[in-house]
XYZ file of C-alpha atoms in Angstrom:
676
model
C 0.282 71.380 18.715
C -3.022 70.383 20.304
C -4.726 67.074 19.656
C -7.115 68.746 17.243
C -4.251 70.397 15.401
C -2.487 67.038 15.100
C -5.585 65.669 13.382
C -5.564 68.559 10.901
C -1.837 68.014 10.248
C -2.332 64.356 9.273
C -5.058 65.328 6.811
C -2.728 67.824 5.211
C 0.072 65.275 5.051
C -2.174 62.859 3.163
C -2.906 65.568 0.617
C 0.784 66.388 0.201
C 1.726 62.753 -0.323
C -0.951 61.993 -2.911
C -0.873 65.298 -4.770
C 0.756 65.159 -8.187
C 3.175 67.733 -9.511
C 2.455 66.522 -13.061
C -1.102 67.910 -13.013
C -0.946 71.731 -13.665
C -4.075 72.259 -11.600
C -2.306 70.862 -8.549
C -0.027 73.942 -8.446
C -2.816 75.871 -6.695
C -3.752 73.134 -4.225
C -1.886 74.861 -1.412
C -3.936 78.063 -1.748
C -7.196 76.213 -1.191
C -5.659 74.065 1.531
C -4.161 77.079 3.361
C -7.511 78.861 3.329
C -9.292 75.846 4.809
C -6.624 75.225 7.437
C -6.307 78.919 8.384
C -9.981 78.953 9.282
C -9.748 75.593 11.041
C -6.835 76.701 13.217
C -8.273 80.100 14.110
C -8.575 80.547 17.871
C -12.146 80.218 19.120
C -11.709 81.738 22.559
C -10.837 80.156 25.896
C -11.741 76.489 26.364
C -14.943 75.633 28.178
C -16.752 72.449 29.134
C -18.070 72.080 25.588
C -14.773 72.758 23.792
C -14.000 69.030 23.262
C -17.198 68.458 21.310
C -16.687 71.703 19.387
C -13.176 70.695 18.383
C -14.382 67.330 17.124
C -17.036 69.067 15.031
C -14.411 71.376 13.584
C -12.207 68.386 12.692
C -15.026 66.670 10.831
C -16.016 69.848 8.987
C -12.437 70.552 7.981
C -11.895 66.934 6.900
C -14.854 67.171 4.534
C -13.404 70.331 2.982
C -9.941 68.797 2.618
C -11.395 65.702 0.961
C -13.013 67.985 -1.606
C -9.568 69.440 -2.283
C -8.149 65.947 -2.518
C -10.712 64.824 -5.117
C -10.299 68.021 -7.173
C -6.528 68.118 -7.295
C -5.488 64.458 -6.939
C -3.797 62.822 -9.966
C -5.958 61.302 -12.660
C -5.059 57.726 -11.658
C -6.428 58.181 -8.133
C -9.633 59.825 -9.375
C -10.173 56.896 -11.732
C -9.871 54.478 -8.814
C -12.489 56.475 -6.886
C -14.834 56.396 -9.864
C -14.213 52.651 -10.204
C -15.427 52.098 -6.639
C -14.036 50.176 -3.689
C -13.375 46.448 -4.125
C -16.240 44.397 -2.771
C -13.629 41.907 -1.497
C -11.393 44.386 0.300
C -13.285 44.440 3.598
C -13.106 40.704 4.341
C -10.346 39.361 2.084
C -7.303 38.069 3.955
C -3.813 36.794 3.301
C -3.701 33.782 5.628
C -0.027 33.029 5.104
C 2.777 34.872 3.322
C 5.520 32.296 2.790
C 9.209 32.801 2.122
C 10.057 31.750 -1.414
C 13.615 33.071 -1.627
C 16.507 33.792 0.675
C 17.449 37.420 1.176
C 19.493 39.728 3.347
C 17.880 41.067 6.484
C 17.694 44.634 5.209
C 16.414 46.392 2.116
C 13.013 44.862 1.462
C 9.525 46.189 0.888
C 6.066 44.642 0.747
C 2.884 45.417 -1.124
C -0.630 44.009 -1.536
C -2.411 44.084 -4.884
C -6.046 43.206 -5.569
C -6.430 41.503 -8.927
C -10.231 41.546 -8.749
C -12.614 44.227 -7.466
C -15.861 42.349 -7.914
C -17.213 39.023 -9.156
C -18.181 40.612 -12.454
C -14.466 40.918 -13.294
C -14.392 37.175 -13.883
C -16.377 37.720 -17.062
C -13.594 39.837 -18.517
C -10.645 38.462 -20.505
C -7.549 38.425 -18.295
C -3.836 38.340 -19.006
C -1.195 37.397 -16.422
C 2.358 38.589 -17.071
C 5.187 37.027 -15.048
C 8.428 39.027 -14.944
C 11.823 37.345 -14.464
C 15.146 38.992 -13.671
C 18.173 36.745 -14.208
C 15.974 33.696 -13.802
C 14.205 34.829 -10.611
C 10.579 35.921 -10.326
C 10.516 39.679 -9.744
C 6.926 40.755 -10.480
C 3.409 39.858 -11.608
C 1.034 42.000 -13.650
C -2.663 41.262 -14.203
C -4.661 42.997 -16.950
C -8.488 42.893 -17.023
C -9.832 44.738 -20.075
C -8.557 48.330 -19.653
C -7.332 47.847 -16.074
C -3.824 46.767 -15.138
C -2.722 45.727 -11.661
C 1.040 45.603 -11.117
C 2.838 43.910 -8.245
C 6.606 43.753 -7.916
C 9.439 45.006 -10.100
C 8.379 45.159 -13.749
C 10.852 47.571 -15.342
C 14.199 46.008 -14.405
C 16.880 46.144 -17.078
C 17.172 42.817 -18.881
C 14.008 41.324 -17.402
C 11.988 38.778 -19.386
C 8.216 38.245 -19.512
C 5.893 35.247 -19.845
C 2.191 35.819 -20.579
C -0.869 33.715 -19.795
C -4.329 34.405 -21.239
C -7.390 33.337 -19.230
C -10.729 33.373 -21.022
C -13.822 34.988 -19.472
C -15.483 32.738 -16.896
C -12.252 30.940 -16.064
C -9.787 31.923 -13.321
C -6.745 30.816 -11.354
C -7.275 27.785 -9.131
C -3.787 27.588 -7.539
C -0.084 28.065 -8.172
C 2.870 25.731 -7.701
C 6.201 27.524 -7.390
C 9.534 25.923 -8.230
C 12.150 27.202 -5.794
C 15.762 26.449 -6.663
C 19.286 27.720 -6.234
C 20.535 29.911 -9.064
C 24.184 30.561 -9.842
C 23.450 34.234 -10.503
C 21.719 34.948 -7.206
C 23.631 32.346 -5.213
C 20.571 31.561 -3.123
C 17.051 30.142 -3.302
C 14.727 31.944 -5.707
C 11.451 31.305 -7.522
C 12.732 30.004 -10.844
C 9.503 28.540 -12.236
C 5.750 28.648 -11.787
C 2.832 26.359 -12.683
C -0.610 27.946 -12.955
C -3.631 25.714 -12.399
C -6.891 27.027 -13.845
C -10.424 26.356 -12.649
C -11.022 24.733 -16.027
C -8.484 22.062 -15.065
C -5.693 23.124 -17.421
C -2.117 23.717 -16.232
C 0.438 26.088 -17.765
C 4.102 26.197 -16.757
C 6.708 28.938 -17.100
C 10.409 28.968 -16.210
C 12.325 26.013 -14.760
C 10.541 22.802 -13.858
C 13.162 21.482 -11.444
C 13.436 22.670 -7.867
C 11.629 22.433 -4.553
C 7.847 22.859 -4.685
C 5.586 25.301 -2.849
C 1.814 25.344 -3.289
C -0.187 28.570 -3.214
C -3.879 27.714 -2.955
C -6.833 29.130 -1.021
C -8.582 27.185 1.711
C -11.861 25.395 1.125
C -14.607 27.803 0.030
C -12.285 30.690 -0.844
C -11.186 32.145 -4.160
C -8.100 34.132 -5.154
C -8.670 37.892 -5.435
C -5.121 39.238 -5.077
C -1.587 38.697 -3.920
C 0.769 39.987 -1.242
C 4.488 40.014 -1.996
C 7.746 41.062 -0.391
C 10.584 42.221 -2.624
C 14.309 42.393 -2.034
C 17.428 42.273 -4.182
C 15.393 42.462 -7.423
C 13.319 39.350 -6.701
C 10.179 38.212 -4.938
C 11.213 36.877 -1.520
C 7.821 36.254 0.099
C 4.425 35.673 -1.452
C 0.921 34.923 -0.242
C -2.531 34.789 -1.771
C -5.280 37.237 -0.842
C -8.350 35.031 -0.409
C -12.045 35.839 -0.208
C -15.100 33.788 0.681
C -17.357 36.323 -1.109
C -16.433 35.124 -4.566
C -18.770 33.171 -6.813
C -15.954 30.734 -7.527
C -13.800 28.514 -5.337
C -10.693 26.407 -5.862
C -11.082 23.017 -7.512
C -8.187 21.745 -5.394
C -9.312 22.488 -1.817
C -6.522 22.520 0.744
C -7.989 21.740 4.129
C -4.599 21.594 5.849
C -2.921 25.003 5.783
C 0.346 23.421 6.997
C 0.813 21.925 3.530
C 0.806 25.452 2.052
C 3.192 26.784 4.670
C 5.966 24.342 3.821
C 8.430 23.818 0.998
C 8.512 20.271 -0.429
C 11.615 18.642 -1.867
C 10.376 16.569 -4.798
C 6.647 17.081 -5.275
C 3.545 18.378 -3.546
C 2.194 15.579 -1.283
C -1.329 14.238 -1.615
C -3.809 17.013 -0.839
C -5.905 14.731 1.373
C -3.107 14.228 3.894
C -2.856 16.198 7.141
C 0.478 17.465 8.467
C 1.129 18.131 12.154
C 3.258 21.071 13.258
C 6.912 20.172 13.328
C 9.429 20.527 16.156
C 13.120 21.247 15.998
C 16.039 21.703 18.380
C 17.877 24.713 19.752
C 20.545 24.898 17.061
C 19.700 27.784 14.766
C 19.380 26.954 11.091
C 20.742 29.150 8.343
C 17.407 29.478 6.572
C 13.852 30.442 7.495
C 11.827 27.483 8.686
C 9.449 27.757 5.715
C 12.441 27.496 3.362
C 13.486 24.079 4.676
C 12.696 21.532 1.937
C 10.490 18.873 3.522
C 10.585 15.202 2.525
C 7.665 12.819 3.027
C 8.012 9.164 4.010
C 4.542 7.646 3.627
C 3.893 4.322 5.374
C 0.564 4.093 3.565
C -2.309 6.262 2.308
C -4.730 3.363 2.706
C -5.024 0.087 4.617
C -3.972 -1.842 1.500
C -0.812 0.233 1.161
C 0.015 -0.196 4.863
C -0.175 -3.961 4.303
C 2.831 -3.793 1.948
C 5.184 -2.418 4.621
C 7.626 -5.006 6.016
C 10.281 -2.923 7.746
C 11.890 0.356 8.796
C 15.571 1.225 8.830
C 17.711 4.235 9.692
C 21.297 5.304 10.166
C 22.794 5.723 13.629
C 22.313 9.529 13.663
C 19.133 9.737 11.561
C 20.722 11.202 8.447
C 18.387 8.952 6.480
C 15.307 6.803 7.139
C 13.666 4.270 4.840
C 10.713 1.905 4.672
C 10.782 -1.521 3.045
C 7.956 -3.012 0.971
C 6.910 -6.615 0.463
C 7.911 -6.424 -3.230
C 11.517 -5.654 -2.268
C 11.336 -1.924 -2.991
C 12.429 0.828 -0.605
C 11.436 4.467 -0.093
C 13.914 6.764 1.572
C 14.332 10.291 2.913
C 17.586 12.003 3.774
C 20.982 11.237 2.319
C 22.631 7.843 2.576
C 26.385 8.206 2.689
C 27.629 4.622 2.706
C 29.798 5.585 -0.268
C 31.255 8.600 1.533
C 35.023 8.740 1.926
C 36.946 10.235 4.827
C 40.462 11.528 4.294
C 42.907 10.203 6.908
C 46.708 10.337 7.206
C 48.464 7.527 5.378
C 49.582 4.816 7.827
C 53.256 4.831 8.729
C 53.610 1.227 7.557
C 52.866 2.225 3.966
C 56.203 3.961 3.662
C 54.682 7.025 2.047
C 53.572 10.405 3.288
C 50.330 12.188 2.563
C 46.652 11.252 2.867
C 44.284 8.652 1.494
C 40.528 8.176 1.286
C 38.942 5.404 3.324
C 35.411 4.182 2.730
C 32.957 4.627 5.606
C 30.322 1.903 5.756
C 27.503 3.360 7.830
C 25.772 0.918 10.172
C 22.037 0.432 9.718
C 19.360 -0.420 12.252
C 16.461 -2.447 10.859
C 13.060 -3.012 12.478
C 10.702 -5.583 10.895
C 6.997 -4.695 10.592
C 4.428 -7.364 9.730
C 2.329 -5.224 7.414
C 0.874 -8.223 5.530
C -0.242 -9.604 8.904
C -1.976 -6.381 9.947
C 0.772 -4.662 11.955
C 1.028 -0.916 11.446
C 2.490 2.146 13.151
C 0.195 4.065 15.507
C 2.469 6.840 16.803
C 5.944 7.999 17.597
C 7.896 9.928 20.197
C 10.576 12.377 19.150
C 13.634 13.202 21.259
C 14.820 16.800 20.889
C 18.231 18.168 21.727
C 20.323 20.492 19.632
C 18.394 18.899 16.751
C 15.890 16.041 16.609
C 18.189 13.254 17.834
C 15.896 10.258 18.249
C 12.587 8.767 17.201
C 10.730 6.003 19.061
C 8.140 4.300 16.848
C 5.181 2.318 18.245
C 3.066 -0.326 16.459
C -0.425 -1.618 17.182
C 1.076 -4.876 18.498
C 2.874 -3.243 21.390
C 6.217 -3.361 19.611
C 8.592 -0.441 19.335
C 11.968 0.650 18.048
C 14.255 3.554 18.888
C 16.359 5.093 16.132
C 19.058 7.409 17.457
C 18.702 7.980 21.201
C 15.904 8.601 23.705
C 17.375 10.956 26.309
C 18.066 14.634 25.714
C 16.349 17.939 26.469
C 12.753 17.043 25.677
C 10.285 14.500 24.279
C 7.308 15.183 21.981
C 4.714 12.463 21.432
C 2.614 12.190 18.273
C -0.603 10.261 17.611
C -3.359 10.512 15.015
C -6.399 12.730 15.557
C -9.868 11.251 15.902
C -10.997 9.865 12.539
C -7.452 9.775 11.139
C -4.625 7.257 10.965
C -0.825 7.513 11.080
C 0.193 7.625 7.404
C 3.889 8.480 7.750
C 6.328 11.188 8.711
C 7.706 14.287 7.061
C 11.046 15.860 7.871
C 13.835 18.127 6.676
C 17.573 17.590 6.504
C 18.870 21.141 6.537
C 21.535 21.403 9.215
C 24.758 21.376 7.223
C 27.260 18.911 8.659
C 29.592 16.745 6.593
C 29.386 14.253 5.064
C 25.670 15.034 4.653
C 23.103 17.335 6.229
C 21.537 16.286 9.514
C 17.894 15.878 10.459
C 16.517 19.320 11.372
C 12.735 18.862 11.724
C 10.296 15.961 11.922
C 6.561 15.517 12.396
C 3.533 13.309 11.737
C 1.512 12.730 8.549
C -2.125 11.637 8.941
C -4.599 10.085 6.512
C -8.425 10.220 6.585
C -8.678 6.852 4.810
C -8.261 4.760 7.975
C -8.043 5.216 11.742
C -5.435 4.147 14.297
C -5.664 3.960 18.053
C -3.560 6.062 20.422
C -0.380 4.377 21.688
C 0.073 3.711 25.403
C 3.662 4.782 25.900
C 3.678 3.943 29.613
C 2.702 0.322 29.005
C 5.901 -0.136 26.975
C 8.238 1.136 29.720
C 9.538 -0.201 33.007
C 9.069 1.580 36.341
C 12.095 3.819 35.646
C 10.718 4.960 32.266
C 13.105 2.834 30.223
C 11.512 1.688 26.958
C 11.414 -2.075 26.298
C 12.493 -2.976 22.782
C 11.227 -4.551 20.610
C 8.474 -5.322 23.143
C 7.897 -5.672 26.847
C 8.871 -9.120 28.186
C 6.253 -11.317 29.894
C 5.055 -9.828 33.188
C 6.323 -12.855 35.106
C 9.890 -12.137 33.974
C 11.679 -10.077 36.628
C 15.247 -8.827 36.947
C 17.186 -10.924 39.481
C 20.629 -10.723 40.973
C 23.165 -7.913 40.666
C 23.336 -5.416 37.785
C 26.674 -5.396 35.991
C 27.294 -1.858 34.792
C 25.023 1.135 35.400
C 21.322 1.745 34.717
C 21.643 5.411 35.683
C 21.415 6.659 32.087
C 19.486 3.716 30.632
C 17.256 4.709 27.705
C 16.236 1.368 26.191
C 16.101 -2.160 27.611
C 15.943 -5.428 25.705
C 16.257 -9.140 26.452
C 18.261 -11.997 24.977
C 15.974 -15.019 25.256
C 18.037 -18.094 26.166
C 15.366 -20.413 24.715
C 15.838 -19.179 21.145
C 18.503 -20.432 18.748
C 21.068 -17.894 17.547
C 22.531 -18.147 14.041
C 25.160 -15.388 14.266
C 26.247 -12.280 16.166
C 27.709 -9.423 14.176
C 29.847 -6.494 15.344
C 31.846 -8.060 18.186
C 34.683 -5.535 18.201
C 37.518 -5.329 20.750
C 38.695 -2.087 22.339
C 42.463 -1.627 22.720
C 43.668 0.208 25.808
C 43.612 3.614 24.121
C 40.021 3.212 22.859
C 36.825 3.938 24.826
C 34.205 1.196 24.732
C 31.536 3.713 23.693
C 33.432 4.227 20.445
C 32.643 0.630 19.438
C 28.880 1.135 19.467
C 27.092 -2.198 19.861
C 26.346 -5.449 18.053
C 23.431 -7.338 16.500
C 22.090 -10.807 17.326
C 20.512 -12.792 14.477
C 18.061 -15.437 15.695
C 17.530 -18.637 13.757
C 13.931 -17.604 12.939
C 15.194 -14.496 11.083
C 14.559 -11.820 13.729
C 17.357 -9.319 14.306
C 17.979 -7.903 17.793
C 19.950 -4.654 17.536
C 21.994 -3.919 20.655
C 23.279 -0.625 19.377
C 25.035 -0.012 16.062
C 28.692 -0.684 15.403
C 30.975 2.244 14.780
C 31.334 3.154 11.099
C 35.013 3.960 11.698
C 36.436 0.517 12.409
C 38.650 -0.213 9.365
C 36.638 -2.054 6.712
C 39.146 -1.785 3.862
C 40.703 -4.844 2.277
C 44.085 -4.634 3.989
C 43.570 -3.321 7.481
C 46.619 -1.948 9.252
C 47.406 -0.457 12.638
C 47.927 2.842 10.864
C 44.375 2.755 9.572
C 43.019 1.892 13.007
C 44.812 4.709 14.826
C 44.106 7.244 12.073
C 40.349 6.925 12.412
C 38.723 10.025 13.985
C 38.162 9.581 17.736
C 34.692 9.891 19.313
C 33.172 10.469 15.902
C 30.005 12.648 16.090
C 29.962 12.536 19.893
C 29.265 15.356 22.337
C 31.607 15.758 25.296
C 31.156 17.167 28.794
C 33.609 19.357 30.696
C 34.927 16.480 32.816
C 35.521 12.913 31.655
C 36.057 9.899 33.885
C 38.292 6.983 33.067
C 35.714 4.187 33.017
C 37.286 1.621 30.716
C 38.248 -1.836 31.870
C 41.286 -3.905 30.996
C 41.587 -4.829 27.312
C 41.804 -8.472 26.286
C 44.044 -7.576 23.339
C 47.578 -6.473 24.166
C 48.397 -4.969 20.776
C 46.557 -3.250 17.944
C 47.558 -6.118 15.674
C 45.617 -8.492 17.936
C 42.599 -6.207 17.818
C 42.591 -6.173 14.030
C 43.062 -9.936 13.884
C 39.961 -10.681 15.988
C 36.933 -11.732 13.883
C 34.096 -9.228 14.036
C 31.350 -11.800 13.332
C 30.480 -15.079 15.070
C 28.670 -17.547 12.805
C 27.212 -20.652 14.446
C 27.143 -23.971 12.556
C 24.055 -25.544 11.042
C 20.746 -23.925 11.917
C 22.194 -22.201 14.975
C 22.549 -22.989 18.664
C 21.105 -21.857 21.938
C 23.224 -19.825 24.338
C 24.037 -21.566 27.623
C 26.091 -18.839 29.257
C 27.172 -15.222 28.943
C 30.361 -13.855 30.530
C 30.418 -10.167 31.455
C 33.144 -7.764 32.497
C 32.018 -4.609 34.266
C 32.912 -1.709 36.487
C 31.020 1.545 36.555
C 29.719 0.518 33.127
C 29.543 -2.689 31.163
C 33.032 -3.129 29.719
C 32.827 -6.414 27.853
C 30.745 -9.461 26.990
C 31.244 -12.962 25.519
C 28.732 -15.682 24.547
C 28.927 -19.483 24.961
C 26.941 -22.437 23.534
C 26.402 -26.013 24.724
C 28.733 -27.401 22.055
C 31.629 -25.407 23.490
C 31.571 -22.578 20.965
C 32.824 -19.285 22.397
C 32.193 -16.008 20.597
C 34.772 -13.294 20.031
C 34.795 -10.786 22.870
C 33.095 -7.406 22.572
C 34.679 -4.455 24.377
C 37.412 -4.871 26.992
C 37.448 -8.329 28.545
C 40.834 -8.519 30.252
C 41.263 -10.698 33.340
C 38.545 -12.802 34.921
C 34.914 -11.946 34.130
C 32.793 -10.198 36.734
C 30.093 -12.846 36.315
C 28.943 -15.776 34.215
C 25.163 -15.780 33.742
C 23.441 -19.025 32.719
C 19.802 -20.072 32.320
C 18.138 -22.084 35.080
C 19.595 -22.005 38.582
C 17.880 -21.032 41.798
C 16.544 -17.794 40.268
C 15.050 -19.575 37.252
C 17.006 -17.406 34.792
C 15.383 -17.386 31.332
C 16.894 -14.323 29.678
C 19.519 -11.637 29.874
C 18.406 -8.030 30.248
C 20.641 -5.532 28.476
C 20.260 -1.813 29.180
C 21.366 0.588 26.456
C 22.218 4.272 26.673
C 24.109 6.944 24.795
C 26.185 8.410 27.670
C 29.366 6.987 29.097
C 32.293 8.600 30.861
C 31.595 12.169 29.722
C 30.797 11.242 26.124
C 27.368 11.290 24.508
C 26.982 9.211 21.357
C 24.379 9.751 18.647
C 22.837 6.306 19.240
C 22.397 3.860 22.089
C 24.883 1.122 23.043
C 25.109 -1.546 25.803
C 25.928 -0.172 29.247
C 24.585 -2.741 31.758
C 23.391 -6.373 31.964
C 21.321 -8.285 34.518
C 19.736 -11.726 34.657
C 15.968 -12.143 34.308
C 14.169 -14.936 36.111
C 10.708 -16.407 35.638
C 8.485 -16.206 38.698
């Protein structure tokens, strides 16, 4: 068929599709159509240089005749729509985002767009919204304006239920809030409830009130004129508003940040004045669409006054939860704390019984103080991305920083507030299913227009090798001196133990028997007399913390818990200072100094390829328990003073050791620091 004949064929196809067999007059449509097409397809002689123009003229002439047939023999419903006229919104109205609101299978879905309004005059008509539910899930919406009815979705399903909403003339829909929850019938996420906000300010709710929240609202200056939906498995699976700037009305709740509308929120819709940056995630594929991940918001402060109430941040070793602490003693948290989680392990052989028992896991916590009352606030953060977001480095306006999780993996993404905005918090999702609770899957920045923050200088907080100083960079006249004990090859964070400050206690000094890798111990925390806590990694949550600890409990704990492994692993452990597991369990895990604390006068270290062990000493002769493997003579004893003017001990922390990669940093090298 020639190009011109193809054009005629498509016109005929349109007529066939839209013709109605219910109208008796349509039985003769083919006679008229055949007569028109027979003339149109009649040969006009051999082609010449003007045949292209002639063919185009014939196509237009035939199209006009076919349209006449279409109007005469089309079904009554289509003729009514022609008489009604084309919607004045249809040319420029757009659906800016059609969000997932339910999980579905990959096949068997269909989409449709329905205009609820044709012109602004329709707003002066009484309107009725009907919401259709099938087994608790939204399956369709119908809008009736006077004698017109606009249907969208599945309205005639067996057993479906209907809720109706009347809107008086002059009023209209401002926005919707959908409740998305898991239903036992569907076994997946569905729209189980809906809140309608009117321009008049009233709200009406239908269905369930619990569930995750999704906002459907037009952008500033637009009004709602229709809806676009996707249907599958007898429910609405995607939905988006058709918006127009040609309306005489606009939303009373303007949403300037479209990201807020694109995301699903766990508990409630965040403040509409906040701005949300695009989130990042890792290379592990999630089971759900990204716009079906329930997001949680951790707000440091909407305003300067609220920022002033923040006194600290804390997180678990693998970022399964994060929290902020307020000056009134309250906390706000995202994620799932699992300090009360129990792990089933084989019963120890000493118990004289077979089977399994539950042992409580006490998850270690890293805490970072923030002097909000004194004007300190967060100005940015850097996210470390691997299989998932695996680390977050937070910067304050006082040049202080903290790393939760780890710093080295595939990539880094840095966040800072836009011009005219301030860092108000973070938002994130915990949707990668991994027992005992879901892991962090996405994270990004929340900004507020109520204050401004400067951009952080990440380079100023690092040494020449790119290692981040924590909690802050030491004085510039402090320089590393003497040999390094261990390896700085994979150093991610560096910190200093200041010999001039009194220490009140050191917590987490665990020994490693011969069969245990030092990386499994994690790290320890130093508590200064002035109340500051210096976290040198987090202790393992798997060291027995039950009332009666036994060797059976110790050996039954899972090895290399939540660690990644490489293809080859080197034996990098030193010699243990405990000869039996009973000795390991008998060693105190905390060193408490008498009175108001003492200053350290020496530190003994044991090292090889990595730092293997460490012990602390005071002027009064107090010696701390040993951390790690401290068998034999120490590799060095570092003391303040001396020819190098030693004032502090530099400790490098990393997450990789001997083929294992932990989910948080731990000590891996030490070196003296002298004052020049």
